[in-house]
CSV table of C-alpha atoms in Angstrom, one decimal:
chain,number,residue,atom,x,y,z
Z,1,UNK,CA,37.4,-33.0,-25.8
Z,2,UNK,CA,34.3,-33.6,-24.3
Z,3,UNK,CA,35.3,-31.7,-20.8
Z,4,UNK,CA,37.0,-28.7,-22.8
Z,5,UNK,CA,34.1,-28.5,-24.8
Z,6,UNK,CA,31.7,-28.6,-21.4
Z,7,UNK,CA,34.1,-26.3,-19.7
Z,8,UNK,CA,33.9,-23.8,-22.2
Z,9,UNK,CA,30.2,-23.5,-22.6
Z,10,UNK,CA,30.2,-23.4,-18.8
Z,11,UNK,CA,32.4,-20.3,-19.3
Z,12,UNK,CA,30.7,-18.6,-22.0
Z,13,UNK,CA,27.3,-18.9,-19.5
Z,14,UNK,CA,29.1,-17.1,-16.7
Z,15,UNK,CA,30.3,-14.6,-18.7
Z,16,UNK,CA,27.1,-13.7,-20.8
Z,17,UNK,CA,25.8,-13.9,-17.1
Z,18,UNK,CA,27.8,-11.2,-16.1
Z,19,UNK,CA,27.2,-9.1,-19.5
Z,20,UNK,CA,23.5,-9.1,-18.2
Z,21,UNK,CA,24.6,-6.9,-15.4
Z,22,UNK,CA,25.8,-3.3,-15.6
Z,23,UNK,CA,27.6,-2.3,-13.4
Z,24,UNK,CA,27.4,-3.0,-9.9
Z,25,UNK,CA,30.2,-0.2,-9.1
Z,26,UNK,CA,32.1,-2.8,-6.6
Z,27,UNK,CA,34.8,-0.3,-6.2
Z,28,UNK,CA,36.4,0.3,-3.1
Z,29,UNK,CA,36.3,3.7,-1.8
Z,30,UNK,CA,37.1,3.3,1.9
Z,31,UNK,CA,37.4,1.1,4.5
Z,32,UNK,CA,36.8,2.8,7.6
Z,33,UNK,CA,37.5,0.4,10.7
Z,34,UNK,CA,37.1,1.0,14.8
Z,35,UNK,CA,39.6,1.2,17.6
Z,36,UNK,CA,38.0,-0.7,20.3
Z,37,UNK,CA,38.4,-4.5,20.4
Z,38,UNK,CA,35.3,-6.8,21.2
Z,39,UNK,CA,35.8,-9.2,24.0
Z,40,UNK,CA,34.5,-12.3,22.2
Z,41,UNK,CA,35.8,-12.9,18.6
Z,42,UNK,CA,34.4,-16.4,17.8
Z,43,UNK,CA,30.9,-15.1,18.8
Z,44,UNK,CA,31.6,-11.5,16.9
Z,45,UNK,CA,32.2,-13.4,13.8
Z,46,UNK,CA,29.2,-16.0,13.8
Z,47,UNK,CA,27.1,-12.9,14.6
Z,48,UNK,CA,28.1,-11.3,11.4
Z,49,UNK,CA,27.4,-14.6,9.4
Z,50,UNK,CA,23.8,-14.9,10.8
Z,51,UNK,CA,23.1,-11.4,10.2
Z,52,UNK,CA,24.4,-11.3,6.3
Z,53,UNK,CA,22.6,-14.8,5.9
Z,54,UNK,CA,19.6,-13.0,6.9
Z,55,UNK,CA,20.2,-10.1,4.8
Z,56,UNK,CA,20.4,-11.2,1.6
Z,57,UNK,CA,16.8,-11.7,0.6
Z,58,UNK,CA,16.1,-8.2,2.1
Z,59,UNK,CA,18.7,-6.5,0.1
Z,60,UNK,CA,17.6,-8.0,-3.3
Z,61,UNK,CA,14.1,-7.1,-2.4
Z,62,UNK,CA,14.8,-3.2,-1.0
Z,63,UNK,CA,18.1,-2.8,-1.5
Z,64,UNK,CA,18.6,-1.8,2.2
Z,65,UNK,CA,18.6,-4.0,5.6
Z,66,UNK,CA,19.5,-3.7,9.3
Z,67,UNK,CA,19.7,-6.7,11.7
Z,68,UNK,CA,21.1,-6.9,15.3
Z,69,UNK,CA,21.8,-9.8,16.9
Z,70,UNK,CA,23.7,-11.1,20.4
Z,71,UNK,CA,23.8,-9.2,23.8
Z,72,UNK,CA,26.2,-6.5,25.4
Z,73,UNK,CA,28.9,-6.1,25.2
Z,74,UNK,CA,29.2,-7.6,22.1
Z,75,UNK,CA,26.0,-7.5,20.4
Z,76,UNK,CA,26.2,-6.7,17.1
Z,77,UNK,CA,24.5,-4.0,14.9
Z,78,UNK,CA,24.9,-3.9,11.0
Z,79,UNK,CA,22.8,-2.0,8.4
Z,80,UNK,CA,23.9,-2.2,4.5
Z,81,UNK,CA,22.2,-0.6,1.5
Z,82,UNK,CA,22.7,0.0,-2.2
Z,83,UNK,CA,22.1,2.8,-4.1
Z,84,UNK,CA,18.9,2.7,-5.9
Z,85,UNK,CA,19.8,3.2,-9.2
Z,86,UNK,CA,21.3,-0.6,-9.5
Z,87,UNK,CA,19.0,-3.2,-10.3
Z,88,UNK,CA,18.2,-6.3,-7.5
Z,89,UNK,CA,21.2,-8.2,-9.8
Z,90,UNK,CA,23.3,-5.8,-9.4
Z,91,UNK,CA,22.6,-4.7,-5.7
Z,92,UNK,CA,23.4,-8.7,-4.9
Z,93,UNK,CA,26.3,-8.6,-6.5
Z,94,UNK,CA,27.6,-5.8,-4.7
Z,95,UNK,CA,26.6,-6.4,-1.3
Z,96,UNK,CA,28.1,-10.3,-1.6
Z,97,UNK,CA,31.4,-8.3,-2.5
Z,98,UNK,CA,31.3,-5.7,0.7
Z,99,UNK,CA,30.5,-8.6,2.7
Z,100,UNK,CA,33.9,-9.8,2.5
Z,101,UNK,CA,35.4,-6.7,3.2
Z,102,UNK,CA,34.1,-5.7,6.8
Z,103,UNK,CA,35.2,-8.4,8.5
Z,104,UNK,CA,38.6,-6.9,7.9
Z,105,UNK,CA,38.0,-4.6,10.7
Z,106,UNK,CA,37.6,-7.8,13.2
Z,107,UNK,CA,38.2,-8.1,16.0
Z,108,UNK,CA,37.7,-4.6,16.4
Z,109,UNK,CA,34.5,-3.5,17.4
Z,110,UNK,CA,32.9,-2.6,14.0
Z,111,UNK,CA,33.4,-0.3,11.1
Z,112,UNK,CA,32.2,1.1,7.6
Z,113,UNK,CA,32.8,-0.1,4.4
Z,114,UNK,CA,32.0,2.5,1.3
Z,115,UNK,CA,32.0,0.9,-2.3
Z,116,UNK,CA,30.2,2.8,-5.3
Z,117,UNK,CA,27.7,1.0,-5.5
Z,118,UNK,CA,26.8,0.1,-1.7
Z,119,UNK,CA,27.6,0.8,1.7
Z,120,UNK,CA,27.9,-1.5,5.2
Z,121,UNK,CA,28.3,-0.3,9.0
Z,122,UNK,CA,28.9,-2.8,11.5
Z,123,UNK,CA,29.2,-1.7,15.3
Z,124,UNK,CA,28.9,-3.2,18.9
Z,125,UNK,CA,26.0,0.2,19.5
Z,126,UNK,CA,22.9,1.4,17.8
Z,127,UNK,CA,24.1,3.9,15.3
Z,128,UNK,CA,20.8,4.0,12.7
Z,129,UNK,CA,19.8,7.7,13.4
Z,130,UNK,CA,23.4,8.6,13.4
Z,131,UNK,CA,23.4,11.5,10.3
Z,132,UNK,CA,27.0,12.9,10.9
Z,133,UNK,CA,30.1,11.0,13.0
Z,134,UNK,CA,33.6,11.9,14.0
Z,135,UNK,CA,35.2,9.4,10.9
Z,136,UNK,CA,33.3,11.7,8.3
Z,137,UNK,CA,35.6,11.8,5.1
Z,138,UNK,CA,36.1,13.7,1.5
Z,139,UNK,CA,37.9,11.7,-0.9
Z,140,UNK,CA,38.9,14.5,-4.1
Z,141,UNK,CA,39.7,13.7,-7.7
Z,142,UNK,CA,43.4,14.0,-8.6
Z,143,UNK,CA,42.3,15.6,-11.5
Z,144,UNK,CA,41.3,19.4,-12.2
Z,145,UNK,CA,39.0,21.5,-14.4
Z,146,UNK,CA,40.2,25.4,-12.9
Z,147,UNK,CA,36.8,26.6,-15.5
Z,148,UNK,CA,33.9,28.3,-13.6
Z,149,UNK,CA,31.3,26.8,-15.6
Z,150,UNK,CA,32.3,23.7,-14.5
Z,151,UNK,CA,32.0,24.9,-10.5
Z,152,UNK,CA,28.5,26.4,-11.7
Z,153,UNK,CA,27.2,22.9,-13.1
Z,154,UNK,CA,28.4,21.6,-9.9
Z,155,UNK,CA,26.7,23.8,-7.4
Z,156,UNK,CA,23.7,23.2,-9.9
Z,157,UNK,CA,24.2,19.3,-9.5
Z,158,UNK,CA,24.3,19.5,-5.6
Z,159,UNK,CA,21.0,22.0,-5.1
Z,160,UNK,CA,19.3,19.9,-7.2
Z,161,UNK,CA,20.4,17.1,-5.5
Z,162,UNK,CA,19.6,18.4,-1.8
Z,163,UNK,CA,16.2,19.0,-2.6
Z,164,UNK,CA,15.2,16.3,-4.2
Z,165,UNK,CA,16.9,13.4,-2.2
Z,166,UNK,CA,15.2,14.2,0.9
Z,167,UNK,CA,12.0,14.5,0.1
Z,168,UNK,CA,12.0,11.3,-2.5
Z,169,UNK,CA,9.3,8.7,-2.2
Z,170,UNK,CA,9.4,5.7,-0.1
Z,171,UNK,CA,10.8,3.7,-2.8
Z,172,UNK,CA,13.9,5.5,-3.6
Z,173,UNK,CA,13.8,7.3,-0.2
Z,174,UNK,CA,16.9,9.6,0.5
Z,175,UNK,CA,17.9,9.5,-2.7
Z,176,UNK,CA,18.6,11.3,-6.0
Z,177,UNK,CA,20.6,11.1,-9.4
Z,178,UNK,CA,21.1,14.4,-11.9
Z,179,UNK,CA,23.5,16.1,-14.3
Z,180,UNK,CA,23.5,19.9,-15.5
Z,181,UNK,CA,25.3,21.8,-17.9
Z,182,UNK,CA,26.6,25.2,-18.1
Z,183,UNK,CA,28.1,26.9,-21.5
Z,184,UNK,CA,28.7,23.2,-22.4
Z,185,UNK,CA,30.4,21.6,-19.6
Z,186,UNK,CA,28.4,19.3,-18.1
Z,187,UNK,CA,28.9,17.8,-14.0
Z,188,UNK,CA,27.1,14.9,-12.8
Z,189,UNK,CA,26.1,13.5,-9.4
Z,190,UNK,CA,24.4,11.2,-7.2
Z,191,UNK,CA,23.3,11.2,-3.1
Z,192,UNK,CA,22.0,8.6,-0.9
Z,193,UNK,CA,21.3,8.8,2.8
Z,194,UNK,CA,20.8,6.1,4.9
Z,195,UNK,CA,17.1,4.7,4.4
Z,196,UNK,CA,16.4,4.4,8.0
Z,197,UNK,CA,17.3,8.2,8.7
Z,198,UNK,CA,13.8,10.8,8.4
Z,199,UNK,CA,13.6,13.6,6.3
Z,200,UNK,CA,15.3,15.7,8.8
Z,201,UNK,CA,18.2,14.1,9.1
Z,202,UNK,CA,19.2,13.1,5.7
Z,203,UNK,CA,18.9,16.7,4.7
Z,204,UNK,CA,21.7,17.5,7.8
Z,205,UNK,CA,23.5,14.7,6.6
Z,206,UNK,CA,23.7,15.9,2.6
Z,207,UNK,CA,23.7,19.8,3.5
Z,208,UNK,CA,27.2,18.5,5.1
Z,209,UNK,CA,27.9,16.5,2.3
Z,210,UNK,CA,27.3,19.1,-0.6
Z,211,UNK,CA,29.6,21.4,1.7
Z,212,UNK,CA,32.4,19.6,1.9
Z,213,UNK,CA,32.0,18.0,-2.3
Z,214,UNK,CA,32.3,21.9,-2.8
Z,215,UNK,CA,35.7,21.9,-0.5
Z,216,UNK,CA,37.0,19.8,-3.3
Z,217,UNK,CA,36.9,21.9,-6.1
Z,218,UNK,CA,38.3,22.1,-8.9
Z,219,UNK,CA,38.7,18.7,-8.8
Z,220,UNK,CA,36.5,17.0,-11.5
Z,221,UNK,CA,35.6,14.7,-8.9
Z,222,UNK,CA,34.3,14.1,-5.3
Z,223,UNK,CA,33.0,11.6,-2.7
Z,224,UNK,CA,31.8,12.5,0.6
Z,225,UNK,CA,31.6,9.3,3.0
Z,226,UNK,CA,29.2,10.3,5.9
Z,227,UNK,CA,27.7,8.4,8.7
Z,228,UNK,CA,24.3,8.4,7.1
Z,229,UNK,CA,25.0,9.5,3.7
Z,230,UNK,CA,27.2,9.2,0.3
Z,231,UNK,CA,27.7,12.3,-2.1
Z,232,UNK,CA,29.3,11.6,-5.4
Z,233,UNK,CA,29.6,14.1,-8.3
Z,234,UNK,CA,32.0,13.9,-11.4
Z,235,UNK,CA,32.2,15.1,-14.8
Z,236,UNK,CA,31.7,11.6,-16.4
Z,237,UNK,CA,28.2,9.7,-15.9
Z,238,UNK,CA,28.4,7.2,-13.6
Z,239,UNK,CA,24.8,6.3,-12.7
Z,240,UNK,CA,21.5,4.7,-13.9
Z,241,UNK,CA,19.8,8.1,-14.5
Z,242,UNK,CA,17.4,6.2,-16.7
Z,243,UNK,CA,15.8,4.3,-14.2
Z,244,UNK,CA,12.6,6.3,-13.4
Z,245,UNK,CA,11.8,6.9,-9.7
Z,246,UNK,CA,8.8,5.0,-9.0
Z,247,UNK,CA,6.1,6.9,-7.8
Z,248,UNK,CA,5.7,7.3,-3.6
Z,249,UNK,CA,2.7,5.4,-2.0
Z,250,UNK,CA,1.7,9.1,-1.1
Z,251,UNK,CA,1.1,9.9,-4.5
Z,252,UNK,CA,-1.3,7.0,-5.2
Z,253,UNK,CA,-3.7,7.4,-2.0
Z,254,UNK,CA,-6.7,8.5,-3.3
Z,255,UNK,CA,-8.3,8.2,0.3
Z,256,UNK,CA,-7.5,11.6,2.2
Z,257,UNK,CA,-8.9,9.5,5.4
Z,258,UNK,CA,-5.8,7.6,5.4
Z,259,UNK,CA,-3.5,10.5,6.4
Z,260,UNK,CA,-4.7,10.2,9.9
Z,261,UNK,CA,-3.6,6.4,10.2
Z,262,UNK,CA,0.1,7.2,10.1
Z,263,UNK,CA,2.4,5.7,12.6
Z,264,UNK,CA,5.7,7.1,13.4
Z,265,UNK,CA,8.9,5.4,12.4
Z,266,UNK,CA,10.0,4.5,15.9
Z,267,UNK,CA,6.9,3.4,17.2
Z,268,UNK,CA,6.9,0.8,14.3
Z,269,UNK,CA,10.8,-0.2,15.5
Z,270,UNK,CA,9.9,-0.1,19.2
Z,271,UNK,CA,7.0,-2.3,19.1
Z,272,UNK,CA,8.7,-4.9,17.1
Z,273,UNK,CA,12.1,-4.7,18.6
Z,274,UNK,CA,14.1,-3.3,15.7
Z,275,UNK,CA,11.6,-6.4,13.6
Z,276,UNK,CA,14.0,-9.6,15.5
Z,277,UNK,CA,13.5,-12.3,14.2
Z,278,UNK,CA,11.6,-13.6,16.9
Z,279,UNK,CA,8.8,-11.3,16.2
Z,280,UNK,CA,8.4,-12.5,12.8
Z,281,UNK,CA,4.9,-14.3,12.0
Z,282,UNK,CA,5.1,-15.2,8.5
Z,283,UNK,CA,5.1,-13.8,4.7
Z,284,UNK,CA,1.9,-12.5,3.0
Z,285,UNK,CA,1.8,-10.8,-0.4
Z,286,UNK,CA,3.9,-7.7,-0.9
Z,287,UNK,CA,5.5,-8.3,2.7
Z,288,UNK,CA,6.5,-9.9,5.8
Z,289,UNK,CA,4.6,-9.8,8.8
Z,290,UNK,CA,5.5,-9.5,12.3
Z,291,UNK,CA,3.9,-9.2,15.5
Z,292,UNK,CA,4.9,-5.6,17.8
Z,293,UNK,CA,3.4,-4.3,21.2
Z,294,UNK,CA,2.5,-1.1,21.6
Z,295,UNK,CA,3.6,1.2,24.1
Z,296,UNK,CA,-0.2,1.0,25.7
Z,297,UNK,CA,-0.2,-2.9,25.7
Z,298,UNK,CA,-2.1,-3.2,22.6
Z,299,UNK,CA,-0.6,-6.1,20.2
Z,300,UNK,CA,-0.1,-5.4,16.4
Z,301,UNK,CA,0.5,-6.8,13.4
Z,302,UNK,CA,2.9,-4.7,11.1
Z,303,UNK,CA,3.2,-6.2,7.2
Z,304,UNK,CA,6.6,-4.8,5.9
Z,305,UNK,CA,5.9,-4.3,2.4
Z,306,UNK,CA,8.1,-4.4,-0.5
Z,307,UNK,CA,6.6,-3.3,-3.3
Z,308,UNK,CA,8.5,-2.6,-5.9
Z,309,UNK,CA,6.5,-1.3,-9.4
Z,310,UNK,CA,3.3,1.1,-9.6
Z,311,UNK,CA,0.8,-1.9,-9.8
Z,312,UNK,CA,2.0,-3.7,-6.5
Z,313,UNK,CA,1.8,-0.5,-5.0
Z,314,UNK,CA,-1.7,0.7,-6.2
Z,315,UNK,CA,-3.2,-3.2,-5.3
Z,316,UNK,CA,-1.8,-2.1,-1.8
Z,317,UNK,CA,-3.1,1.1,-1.5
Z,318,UNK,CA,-6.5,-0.4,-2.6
Z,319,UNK,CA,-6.0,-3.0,0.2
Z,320,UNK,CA,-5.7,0.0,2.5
Z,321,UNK,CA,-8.7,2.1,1.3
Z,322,UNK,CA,-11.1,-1.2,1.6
Z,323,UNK,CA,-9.9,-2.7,4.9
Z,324,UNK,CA,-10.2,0.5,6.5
Z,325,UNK,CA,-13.3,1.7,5.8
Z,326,UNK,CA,-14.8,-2.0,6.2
Z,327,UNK,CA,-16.2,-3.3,9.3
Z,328,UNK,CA,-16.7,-7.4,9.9
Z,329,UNK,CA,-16.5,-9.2,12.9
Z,330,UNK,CA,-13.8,-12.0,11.0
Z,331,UNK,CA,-11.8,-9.1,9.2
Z,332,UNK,CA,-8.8,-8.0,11.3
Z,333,UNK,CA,-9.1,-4.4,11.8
Z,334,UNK,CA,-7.1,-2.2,10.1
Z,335,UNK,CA,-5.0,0.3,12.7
Z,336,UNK,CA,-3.0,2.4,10.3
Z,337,UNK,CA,0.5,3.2,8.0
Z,338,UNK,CA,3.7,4.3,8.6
Z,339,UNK,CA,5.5,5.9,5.0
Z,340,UNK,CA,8.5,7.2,6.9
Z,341,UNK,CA,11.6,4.8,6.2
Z,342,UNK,CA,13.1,2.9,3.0
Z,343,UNK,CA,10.7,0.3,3.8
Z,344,UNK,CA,6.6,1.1,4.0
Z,345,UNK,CA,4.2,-0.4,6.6
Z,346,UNK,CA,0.7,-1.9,7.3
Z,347,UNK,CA,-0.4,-1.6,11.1
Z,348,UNK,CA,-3.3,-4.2,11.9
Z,349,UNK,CA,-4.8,-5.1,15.4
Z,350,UNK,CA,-3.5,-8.6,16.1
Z,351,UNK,CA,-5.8,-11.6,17.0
């Protein structure tokens, strides 16, 4: 009785556990696998192991992580992210379940895996600033609402949408919920590019996107699976619209000096090699720290942060304004920023 009685409040833990989580949307909308087979399996596979092992922590902290490990012609290249309405749970949750599911496409070279909630690419070749590919899909709804309102509160949904995703904040970079109503019919939606793509190129990627959602009407529903983006609308809700976007870091600089300190997103990835492990120094607060050369020789220090609430964020932005402006001959020397990707950057001179 004992062992029932044990095994039943071991249950009842699990489940209130997973009661605690909305929903992580695990769903599968597509697998989407290569045609070119790798030449090492065994190595393909541990490659993919070392690389989700060393994602984890990054995806519960940002929700979005890329990692390459090995050498040609099987070096391997993977970046997974979740959308940003789903809590750090939730996100984990989600990523541990499209972690099973791409190694499906082994031994072939690499693939994408879409699920509601999350996405994962996995390919022998640098594909990060890929916006649009050849295995671009539309998945439409079975079902059909023929009314025009309902196409106006769509159209609505997916303007909105491509103007606000975009140009989001570092923290929920690329990426925007909303819902509008017309004469009472109400269409919902959601769009996430890739967090590593710029400005630029997320708005290629969803302008395609809210083209070919449109394609699908009247359907009452729509995905659009891009290389560097996901476009969802429906006339149900099916995201967090309640979580509030945090404001951007470029809201809270109070310093206008600082605007001049800004380092390009590629100069940051150059200098530490795409951040390999190798690079990596240590942990400080709000962020890991790794060390990068410069394309003049000069060696850096670059502290990815992950703040995640307005007061991590102003205590950074704080850090910034005073290290900047101080001069000391045992402070390190503050070189700049870089607010151009899903994660945000400190630049220091390293010694």
């Amino acid at each position: 009785m004992a062992i029932s009685l044990l095994s039943f409040i071991i249950l009842l833990m699990a489940f209130s556990i997973i009661l605690s989580l909305a929903d992580p949307r695990t769903e599968i909308v597509a697998r989407i696998c290569g045609n070119v087979r790798v030449q090492n399996v065994s190595n393909y596979f541990q490659y993919y192991s070392r690389i989700t092992d060393y994602m984890q922590d990054e995806m519960y902290r940002n929700k979005f992580a890329f990692k390459d490990v090995g050498k040609p012609p099987d070096r391997l290249f993977v970046l997974s992210q979740c959308m940003d309405d789903l809590s750090p749970d939730e996100c984990a949750v989600c990523f541990t379940q499209i972690n099973t599911i791409i190694p499906g496409c082994f031994p072939n070279t690499g693939g994408r895996v879409y699920l509601d909630g999350c996405f994962s690419r996995a390919e022998n070749y640098s594909f990060y600033r890929e916006a649009l590919g050849p295995h671009d899909t539309t998945r439409c709804g079975a079902d059909v609402n023929p009314r025009p309102d309902f196409r106006n509160a769509v159209v609505k949904v997916l303007d909105e949408m491509l103007i606000k995703a975009p140009l989001a904040g570092p923290v929920w970079r690329g990426f925007a919920v909303n819902h509008e109503t017309s004469h009472g019919i109400t269409a919902y939606g959601m769009a996430s590019c890739w967090k590593i793509l710029d400005k630029d190129l997320c708005y290629t990627c969803l302008s395609n996107a809210a083209s070919s959602a449109l394609s699908c009407l009247p359907s009452t529903e729509a995905r659009v699976l891009n290389a560097g983006c996901f476009l969802r609308y429906a006339d149900f809700s099916f995201a967090n619209e309640s979580t509030g976007e945090i404001r951007g870091m470029e809201d809270l600089l109070l310093d206008e000096r600082l605007q001049f300190l800004q380092f390009k997103h590629a100069t940051i990835l150059k200098a530490t090699e795409n951040f390999q492990e190798v690079h990596r120094l240590g942990e400080g607060g709000y962020g890991e720290v790794y060390k990068g050369t410069l394309a003049d020789g000069r060696e850096i220090a670059v502290k990815r942060l992950y703040a995640s609430r307005d007061s991590q964020i102003r205590e950074i932005c704080n850090e910034m304004d005073i290290i900047s402006s101080a001069q000391h001959k045992n402070l390190v020397r503050f070189l700049g920023c870089c607010f151009t990707s899903g994660d945000s950057f400190l630049v220091y001179e390293y010694g």
